[in-house]
Coordinates of C-alpha atoms in Angstrom, one line a residue:
M27 CA 12.8 -19.3 22.2
S28 CA 12.5 -21.6 19.2
D29 CA 12.1 -20.2 15.8
T30 CA 10.3 -23.2 14.6
P31 CA 6.5 -23.1 14.4
K32 CA 4.5 -25.8 16.2
R33 CA 3.7 -28.9 14.2
N34 CA 0.0 -29.2 15.1
V35 CA -1.8 -29.2 11.7
S36 CA -3.4 -32.5 11.0
T37 CA -4.0 -34.2 7.6
V38 CA -7.7 -33.2 7.6
S39 CA -6.8 -29.6 8.6
L40 CA -4.2 -29.2 5.9
I41 CA -6.6 -30.6 3.2
S42 CA -9.2 -28.2 4.5
L43 CA -6.8 -25.3 4.4
G44 CA -5.8 -26.2 0.8
A45 CA -9.2 -27.1 -0.7
G46 CA -11.3 -24.8 1.5
G47 CA -8.9 -21.9 0.9
T48 CA -9.3 -22.5 -2.9
I49 CA -13.1 -22.5 -2.7
G50 CA -14.0 -18.9 -2.6
S51 CA -17.4 -17.2 -2.8
G52 CA -17.8 -15.1 -6.0
W53 CA -18.1 -18.1 -8.3
I54 CA -21.5 -19.1 -7.0
Y55 CA -23.2 -15.9 -7.9
T56 CA -21.1 -14.5 -10.7
N57 CA -22.0 -17.5 -12.9
S58 CA -25.0 -15.5 -14.1
Q59 CA -22.6 -13.2 -15.9
F60 CA -20.3 -16.0 -17.0
F61 CA -23.2 -18.0 -18.4
A62 CA -24.2 -14.9 -20.4
D63 CA -20.7 -14.4 -21.7
Y64 CA -19.5 -18.0 -22.3
G65 CA -22.6 -20.2 -21.9
A66 CA -23.0 -22.8 -19.2
G67 CA -20.7 -25.1 -21.2
G68 CA -18.0 -22.4 -21.5
E69 CA -17.8 -21.9 -17.7
I70 CA -18.2 -25.6 -16.6
F71 CA -15.9 -27.1 -19.3
G72 CA -13.5 -24.2 -19.0
L73 CA -13.2 -25.0 -15.3
A74 CA -12.5 -28.6 -16.1
L75 CA -9.7 -27.5 -18.5
A76 CA -8.4 -25.0 -15.9
M77 CA -8.3 -27.8 -13.3
C78 CA -6.0 -29.9 -15.6
L79 CA -3.7 -26.9 -16.1
A80 CA -3.7 -26.1 -12.3
I81 CA -2.8 -29.8 -11.5
M82 CA 0.1 -29.6 -13.9
A83 CA 1.3 -26.4 -12.3
S84 CA 0.9 -27.9 -8.9
L85 CA 3.2 -30.9 -9.6
S86 CA 6.2 -28.7 -9.1
F87 CA 4.8 -27.5 -5.8
A88 CA 4.0 -31.1 -4.8
E89 CA 7.6 -32.3 -5.3
L90 CA 9.3 -29.2 -3.9
A91 CA 7.1 -29.2 -0.8
T92 CA 8.2 -32.7 0.1
L93 CA 11.9 -31.9 -0.5
F94 CA 11.8 -28.7 1.6
V95 CA 9.3 -29.0 4.4
R96 CA 9.8 -25.5 5.6
S97 CA 7.6 -22.5 6.4
G98 CA 7.3 -20.1 3.5
G99 CA 7.0 -22.7 0.8
E100 CA 8.0 -21.1 -2.5
V101 CA 10.3 -18.6 -0.7
V102 CA 12.4 -21.6 0.3
F103 CA 12.1 -23.2 -3.2
G104 CA 13.2 -19.9 -4.8
Y105 CA 16.2 -19.6 -2.5
V106 CA 17.5 -23.1 -3.1
A107 CA 17.1 -22.7 -6.8
F108 CA 18.1 -19.1 -7.4
G109 CA 19.4 -17.6 -4.1
K110 CA 18.2 -14.4 -2.5
R111 CA 16.7 -13.0 -5.7
G112 CA 14.6 -16.2 -6.2
A113 CA 13.3 -16.1 -2.6
L114 CA 12.3 -12.4 -2.9
F115 CA 10.7 -12.9 -6.3
A116 CA 8.6 -15.8 -5.0
A117 CA 7.4 -13.8 -2.0
W118 CA 6.7 -10.8 -4.2
T119 CA 4.4 -12.7 -6.5
L120 CA 2.5 -14.7 -3.9
M121 CA 2.2 -11.8 -1.4
G122 CA 0.8 -9.5 -4.1
G123 CA -1.8 -12.1 -5.1
Y124 CA -2.8 -12.9 -1.6
L125 CA -3.0 -9.3 -0.4
S126 CA -5.2 -8.4 -3.4
A127 CA -7.7 -11.1 -2.5
L128 CA -7.6 -10.3 1.3
G129 CA -8.2 -6.6 0.7
F130 CA -11.2 -7.5 -1.5
Y131 CA -12.6 -9.7 1.3
V132 CA -12.8 -6.8 3.7
T133 CA -15.7 -5.3 1.8
A134 CA -16.9 -8.4 0.0
S135 CA -17.8 -10.0 3.4
S136 CA -20.1 -7.1 4.3
I137 CA -21.5 -7.0 0.8
L138 CA -22.6 -10.6 1.1
I139 CA -24.3 -10.0 4.4
A140 CA -26.0 -6.9 2.9
Q141 CA -27.9 -9.4 0.6
L142 CA -29.8 -10.5 3.8
F143 CA -29.9 -7.1 5.4
P144 CA -30.0 -4.4 2.7
A145 CA -29.9 -1.6 5.4
I146 CA -26.2 -2.4 5.9
G147 CA -25.4 -0.6 2.6
N148 CA -27.5 2.5 3.5
G149 CA -26.5 5.5 5.7
P150 CA -23.5 7.8 5.5
G151 CA -20.5 6.7 3.5
Y152 CA -18.2 7.5 0.6
T153 CA -17.6 6.7 -3.0
F154 CA -14.3 5.3 -4.4
A155 CA -13.7 4.2 -8.0
G156 CA -17.4 4.7 -8.7
V157 CA -18.7 2.4 -6.1
R158 CA -20.3 3.5 -2.8
V159 CA -19.2 2.1 0.5
S160 CA -21.2 2.9 3.7
Y161 CA -19.3 3.4 6.9
F162 CA -21.4 0.7 8.5
E163 CA -20.6 -1.7 5.7
L164 CA -16.9 -0.9 6.1
G165 CA -17.1 -1.3 9.9
L166 CA -18.6 -4.7 9.5
G167 CA -15.9 -5.8 7.1
I168 CA -13.2 -4.6 9.5
L169 CA -14.9 -6.5 12.3
I170 CA -14.9 -9.7 10.3
T171 CA -11.3 -9.1 9.4
L172 CA -10.4 -8.7 13.1
I173 CA -12.1 -12.0 13.9
I174 CA -10.1 -13.7 11.1
F175 CA -6.9 -12.2 12.5
S176 CA -7.7 -13.3 16.1
I177 CA -8.3 -16.9 14.9
T178 CA -5.0 -17.1 13.0
Y179 CA -3.2 -15.4 15.8
R180 CA -4.1 -18.2 18.2
G181 CA -2.4 -20.9 16.2
A182 CA -2.5 -23.0 13.1
K183 CA -4.2 -25.8 15.0
L184 CA -7.2 -23.6 15.9
T185 CA -7.2 -22.2 12.3
G186 CA -7.1 -25.7 10.8
N187 CA -9.9 -27.0 13.1
I188 CA -12.2 -24.1 12.3
Q189 CA -11.4 -24.5 8.6
S190 CA -12.2 -28.2 8.8
V191 CA -15.6 -27.5 10.4
M192 CA -16.4 -25.0 7.6
M193 CA -15.1 -27.3 5.0
V194 CA -17.5 -30.0 6.2
G195 CA -20.3 -27.5 6.0
L196 CA -19.3 -26.6 2.5
V197 CA -19.3 -30.2 1.4
I198 CA -22.6 -31.1 3.0
L199 CA -24.4 -28.0 1.6
G200 CA -22.8 -28.5 -1.8
L201 CA -24.0 -32.1 -1.9
V202 CA -27.5 -31.1 -1.0
L203 CA -27.6 -28.7 -4.0
M204 CA -26.1 -31.4 -6.3
V205 CA -28.5 -34.1 -5.2
V206 CA -31.6 -31.9 -5.6
G207 CA -30.3 -30.3 -8.8
F208 CA -29.6 -33.6 -10.6
T209 CA -32.6 -35.5 -9.3
R210 CA -35.3 -32.8 -9.7
G211 CA -33.8 -31.0 -12.6
S212 CA -33.3 -32.0 -16.2
S213 CA -30.5 -32.2 -18.7
H214 CA -32.7 -30.2 -21.1
N215 CA -32.0 -27.2 -18.9
F216 CA -28.3 -27.6 -19.6
W217 CA -28.2 -28.7 -23.2
P218 CA -27.5 -27.1 -25.5
A219 CA -24.7 -25.8 -23.3
F220 CA -23.9 -22.8 -25.6
A221 CA -26.0 -20.1 -27.1
T222 CA -26.3 -19.9 -30.9
H223 CA -23.8 -16.9 -31.0
Q224 CA -21.2 -18.7 -28.8
Q225 CA -18.5 -20.8 -30.3
P226 CA -17.8 -23.7 -27.9
A227 CA -14.0 -24.0 -28.2
P228 CA -13.2 -20.2 -27.9
A229 CA -15.7 -19.9 -25.1
I230 CA -14.1 -22.7 -23.1
I231 CA -10.6 -21.5 -23.7
R232 CA -11.5 -17.9 -22.8
F233 CA -13.0 -18.9 -19.5
V234 CA -9.8 -20.7 -18.5
L235 CA -8.3 -17.2 -17.6
P236 CA -10.8 -16.3 -14.8
A237 CA -11.0 -20.0 -13.8
M238 CA -7.4 -19.9 -12.9
T239 CA -8.1 -17.2 -10.3
F240 CA -10.9 -19.4 -8.9
L241 CA -8.3 -22.2 -8.5
T242 CA -5.8 -20.4 -6.3
G243 CA -5.2 -20.9 -2.6
W244 CA -3.8 -24.4 -2.6
E245 CA -0.3 -22.9 -2.6
S246 CA -0.7 -22.4 1.1
V247 CA -0.2 -26.2 1.6
A248 CA 3.4 -25.7 0.8
T249 CA 3.6 -22.4 2.6
M250 CA 2.5 -24.0 5.9
A251 CA 4.1 -27.4 5.4
E252 CA 6.4 -27.0 8.4
E253 CA 3.4 -26.9 10.7
A254 CA 2.0 -30.1 9.3
R255 CA 2.0 -33.2 11.5
M256 CA 2.4 -35.9 8.8
P257 CA 4.9 -37.6 6.6
A258 CA 6.3 -35.4 3.8
R259 CA 4.8 -37.6 1.0
K260 CA 1.3 -36.7 2.2
I261 CA 2.0 -33.0 1.8
G262 CA 2.7 -33.4 -1.9
L263 CA -0.4 -35.4 -2.4
I264 CA -2.5 -32.9 -0.5
V265 CA -1.3 -30.1 -2.8
I266 CA -2.8 -32.0 -5.8
A267 CA -5.9 -33.2 -3.9
S268 CA -6.8 -29.7 -2.9
I269 CA -7.2 -28.6 -6.5
V270 CA -9.1 -31.8 -7.5
V271 CA -11.5 -31.4 -4.5
A272 CA -12.1 -27.6 -5.1
A273 CA -12.5 -27.9 -8.9
T274 CA -14.8 -30.9 -8.6
Y275 CA -16.9 -29.0 -6.1
Y276 CA -17.1 -25.9 -8.4
I277 CA -18.2 -28.0 -11.4
G278 CA -20.7 -30.1 -9.4
V279 CA -22.5 -27.1 -7.9
L280 CA -22.5 -25.0 -11.1
L281 CA -23.7 -28.0 -13.1
S282 CA -26.5 -28.7 -10.6
S283 CA -27.7 -25.0 -11.0
A284 CA -27.7 -25.5 -14.8
W285 CA -29.7 -28.7 -14.3
I286 CA -32.3 -27.3 -12.0
W287 CA -33.2 -24.2 -14.1
P288 CA -32.5 -23.3 -17.7
W289 CA -29.1 -21.7 -17.7
Q290 CA -30.1 -19.1 -20.3
Q291 CA -32.6 -17.7 -17.8
T292 CA -30.0 -17.9 -15.0
A293 CA -27.8 -15.8 -17.1
K294 CA -30.3 -12.9 -16.7
F295 CA -30.3 -13.1 -12.9
S296 CA -28.1 -11.1 -10.6
M297 CA -27.1 -13.8 -8.1
G298 CA -26.5 -16.8 -10.3
T299 CA -26.9 -20.2 -8.6
I300 CA -28.6 -18.5 -5.6
D301 CA -31.4 -17.1 -7.8
A302 CA -31.6 -20.3 -10.0
F303 CA -32.7 -22.5 -7.1
K304 CA -35.1 -19.9 -5.9
A305 CA -36.6 -19.6 -9.3
A306 CA -36.9 -23.4 -9.5
G307 CA -39.1 -23.4 -6.4
Y308 CA -36.5 -24.1 -3.8
P309 CA -36.0 -20.8 -1.8
I310 CA -34.4 -22.7 1.1
L311 CA -31.8 -24.1 -1.3
G312 CA -31.2 -20.5 -2.6
T313 CA -30.3 -19.7 1.0
V314 CA -28.1 -22.8 1.1
A315 CA -26.2 -21.5 -2.0
F316 CA -25.9 -18.1 -0.2
T317 CA -24.5 -19.9 2.9
I318 CA -21.9 -21.6 0.6
A319 CA -20.8 -18.2 -0.6
V320 CA -20.3 -17.0 2.9
L321 CA -18.5 -20.1 4.1
G322 CA -16.3 -20.0 0.9
L323 CA -15.3 -16.4 1.6
L324 CA -14.4 -17.2 5.2
T325 CA -12.3 -20.3 4.3
S326 CA -10.4 -18.3 1.7
F327 CA -10.0 -15.4 4.2
L328 CA -8.5 -17.7 6.9
N329 CA -6.3 -19.6 4.5
L330 CA -4.7 -16.6 2.7
F331 CA -4.3 -14.6 6.0
S332 CA -2.3 -17.5 7.5
A333 CA -0.3 -18.1 4.3
S334 CA 0.6 -14.4 3.9
S335 CA 2.1 -14.3 7.4
R336 CA 4.2 -17.4 6.8
L337 CA 5.7 -15.7 3.7
L338 CA 6.8 -12.7 5.7
F339 CA 8.0 -14.9 8.5
S340 CA 10.2 -17.0 6.2
L341 CA 11.8 -13.9 4.7
A342 CA 12.5 -12.4 8.1
R343 CA 13.9 -15.7 9.4
G344 CA 16.4 -15.5 6.5
H345 CA 17.2 -11.8 7.3
M346 CA 15.6 -10.6 4.0
L347 CA 13.1 -8.6 6.1
P348 CA 13.5 -7.1 9.5
K349 CA 14.2 -9.8 12.1
P350 CA 11.3 -8.9 14.4
L351 CA 8.9 -10.3 11.8
A352 CA 10.3 -13.7 12.6
K353 CA 9.1 -13.6 16.2
L354 CA 6.9 -16.5 17.2
H355 CA 4.3 -16.4 20.0
P356 CA 5.6 -18.4 23.0
K357 CA 2.3 -20.2 23.5
Y358 CA 0.6 -20.4 20.1
G359 CA 3.8 -20.7 17.9
T360 CA 2.4 -18.2 15.4
P361 CA 4.4 -15.4 13.7
T362 CA 2.7 -12.7 15.6
N363 CA 4.5 -9.6 14.2
A364 CA 4.0 -10.9 10.7
L365 CA 0.3 -11.4 11.4
W366 CA 0.0 -7.8 12.7
L367 CA 1.7 -6.5 9.5
V368 CA -0.6 -8.5 7.3
L369 CA -3.6 -7.0 9.2
V370 CA -2.3 -3.5 8.7
L371 CA -1.7 -4.1 5.0
V372 CA -5.1 -5.7 4.5
L373 CA -7.0 -2.9 6.2
G374 CA -4.8 -0.4 4.4
I375 CA -6.3 -1.4 1.1
G376 CA -9.6 -2.8 2.2
W377 CA -11.2 0.6 2.8
L378 CA -10.9 1.3 -0.9
G379 CA -14.1 -0.7 -1.5
K380 CA -15.1 -3.2 -4.1
G381 CA -14.8 -0.8 -7.1
A382 CA -11.1 -0.2 -6.7
L383 CA -10.2 -3.6 -5.4
V384 CA -11.3 -5.3 -8.7
Y385 CA -8.2 -3.7 -10.1
F386 CA -6.1 -5.4 -7.3
L387 CA -7.8 -8.8 -8.0
D388 CA -6.8 -8.6 -11.7
M389 CA -3.2 -7.7 -10.8
G390 CA -3.3 -10.5 -8.2
G391 CA -4.3 -13.0 -10.9
F392 CA -1.3 -12.0 -13.0
L393 CA 1.1 -12.4 -10.0
I394 CA -0.3 -15.8 -9.1
A395 CA 0.2 -17.0 -12.6
L396 CA 3.8 -15.8 -12.4
A397 CA 4.2 -17.7 -9.1
W398 CA 3.0 -20.9 -10.7
A399 CA 5.4 -20.5 -13.6
F400 CA 8.3 -19.7 -11.3
S401 CA 7.7 -22.9 -9.2
A402 CA 8.2 -25.0 -12.4
L403 CA 11.4 -23.1 -13.0
C404 CA 12.5 -23.8 -9.5
L405 CA 11.9 -27.5 -9.8
I406 CA 13.9 -27.7 -13.1
Q407 CA 16.8 -25.8 -11.5
T408 CA 16.7 -27.8 -8.3
R409 CA 16.8 -31.0 -10.3
R410 CA 19.8 -29.7 -12.1
L411 CA 21.7 -28.6 -9.0
Y412 CA 20.7 -31.6 -6.8
P413 CA 20.0 -34.4 -9.3
T414 CA 19.7 -37.2 -6.7
L415 CA 17.8 -35.3 -4.0
T416 CA 14.5 -37.0 -3.4
G417 CA 11.6 -36.4 -1.1
G418 CA 8.3 -38.2 -0.5
F419 CA 6.9 -37.2 -3.9
R420 CA 8.8 -37.2 -7.2
N421 CA 7.6 -36.6 -10.7
K422 CA 8.6 -39.4 -13.1
T423 CA 9.0 -36.8 -15.8
L424 CA 9.3 -33.0 -15.8
L425 CA 7.1 -32.7 -18.9
W426 CA 3.8 -32.1 -17.1
P427 CA 5.0 -29.6 -14.5
T428 CA 6.9 -27.8 -17.2
L429 CA 3.8 -27.6 -19.4
G430 CA 1.9 -26.3 -16.4
G431 CA 4.5 -23.6 -15.9
I432 CA 4.5 -22.6 -19.5
A433 CA 0.7 -22.3 -19.5
A434 CA 0.7 -20.2 -16.4
L435 CA 3.4 -17.9 -17.9
A436 CA 1.5 -17.6 -21.1
I437 CA -1.6 -16.4 -19.2
A438 CA 0.5 -13.8 -17.3
I439 CA 2.0 -12.5 -20.6
I440 CA -1.3 -12.3 -22.3
T441 CA -2.7 -10.1 -19.5
L442 CA 0.2 -7.6 -20.0
V443 CA -0.4 -7.2 -23.7
P444 CA -2.6 -4.1 -24.2
G445 CA -5.8 -4.1 -26.2
T446 CA -6.9 -7.7 -25.7
A447 CA -10.0 -8.9 -24.0
V448 CA -8.0 -10.1 -21.0
S449 CA -5.5 -7.2 -20.8
L450 CA -5.0 -5.3 -17.5
V451 CA -7.1 -2.2 -17.4
W452 CA -5.3 0.9 -18.5
P453 CA -4.0 2.9 -16.7
Y454 CA -5.1 1.9 -13.2
E455 CA -4.1 -1.8 -13.1
Y456 CA -0.7 -1.1 -14.8
L457 CA -0.1 1.7 -12.3
I458 CA -0.9 -0.6 -9.4
L459 CA 1.4 -3.3 -10.8
G460 CA 4.1 -0.6 -11.3
L461 CA 3.8 0.5 -7.6
W462 CA 4.0 -3.1 -6.4
A463 CA 7.1 -3.6 -8.6
L464 CA 8.7 -0.5 -6.9
L465 CA 7.9 -2.0 -3.5
G466 CA 9.5 -5.2 -4.5
L467 CA 12.5 -3.3 -5.7
A468 CA 12.7 -1.4 -2.4
G469 CA 12.6 -4.7 -0.5
Y470 CA 15.4 -6.1 -2.6
V471 CA 17.6 -2.9 -2.1
W472 CA 17.0 -3.3 1.7
S473 CA 17.9 -6.9 1.6
R474 CA 21.2 -6.2 -0.2
H475 CA 22.6 -4.7 3.0
H476 CA 21.8 -7.9 5.0
V477 CA 23.4 -11.2 4.6
V478 CA 21.0 -14.2 4.2
T479 CA 21.4 -16.8 6.9
A480 CA 20.8 -19.9 4.9
D481 CA 20.8 -22.2 7.9
E482 CA 18.0 -20.2 9.5
L483 CA 16.0 -19.9 6.4
L484 CA 16.3 -23.5 5.4
G485 CA 16.9 -25.3 8.7
T486 CA 19.5 -27.8 9.6
K487 CA 17.8 -30.8 8.0
I488 CA 17.5 -29.2 4.5
M489 CA 21.0 -27.8 4.7
A490 CA 22.3 -31.2 5.6
D491 CA 20.4 -32.8 2.7
L492 CA 21.7 -30.3 0.2
Q493 CA 25.3 -30.7 1.4
A494 CA 25.1 -34.5 1.3
N495 CA 23.7 -34.3 -2.2
E496 CA 26.5 -32.0 -3.3
R497 CA 29.1 -34.4 -2.0
Q498 CA 27.3 -37.4 -3.6
T499 CA 27.2 -35.6 -7.0
A500 CA 30.9 -34.6 -6.7
D501 CA 31.8 -38.2 -6.1

């Protein structure tokens, strides 16, 4: 049986996986809190700045994804640049970030539905980390997780098609909010964009940190590149386009909610954009905003579930994890055992509930920032080792991807420094990060007893390209 996944993801599907996977759900109702903390200007302009930083960070992914069109994305990039340790570090960072979000979605999905049916949160349950979780709420979250699993199990084509449909829904509903918000609202509801006690520049810069977590998910374009049915050049462009589409969407919808209703009043609501449109006399559009939150959660759920399994599959294909995890379904071409393991891991932390999983999300943001920084380092090292190797997308200068990597690394370092406004929460988040580091170390120790099969990890084409480049450089 072939160890190569089926190439059945179209251009539209890959864009939907990248952009739709980046558009989550929390942003559309947490803007009430962010408006209160940073002002409407702080959140919206901060998102614009974060988009620029994310694009710079993505430039390294874009070039490497066209050089090495192979499942696992950054796992392959890390191996080419730094060998086994690089591959394992790349997987450790991305997997930690993805699992943190996926575990959160288990309960977040039912919490959203509870907004329509409050009875879901009632009845017997338990309390963890100060937040109550009802058994019915947990059961509903598990059911939604199993549906996501079943979709991803049946192939990337089905996953991409469903993602495309939901992405179309997101775009249409978002455009409705923007059209009504900007035509029926007023700029006076937005300006001044900051409260008197808020300093514009610090507020914008401070919001860049949470904004970076909003702008994650596009990395899956490189992770699932091997299953894409398109020229390599398109893959690099889709990486960048996913960020632009998602960030533009965020800014447009949030700005429309600040246009339709005074943002200072929205800052006092509990559900942000949803409540803003209701207060402005458009209850149906409040429901539209709620629907966007649900669709955004599902698109991110599908995207990260698929991407996580490809990371495990790539490591197993190179013998850095047990070989059975590289097994592909004979009909669907999906890494079935890797998907089962992702399901077990997600449900294993999902039962903790929203209270505890906020800690995981913070740790996940730190790990994603590390992954972005590492990708820039991989590009620099790859250029050094294989100077004439070219793919469908090539940066004219390494300045911008390097600056993106430095910015991402700075964000990661800031969160580790105790006592700042953006530090990890002591001791819980530091403890979780320490445990994840021990798991990563255990994986590395296991891998030391197994020889990496580079030809299986990279594939014959990439191996041939690297060898040809080495000969050309030597000559």
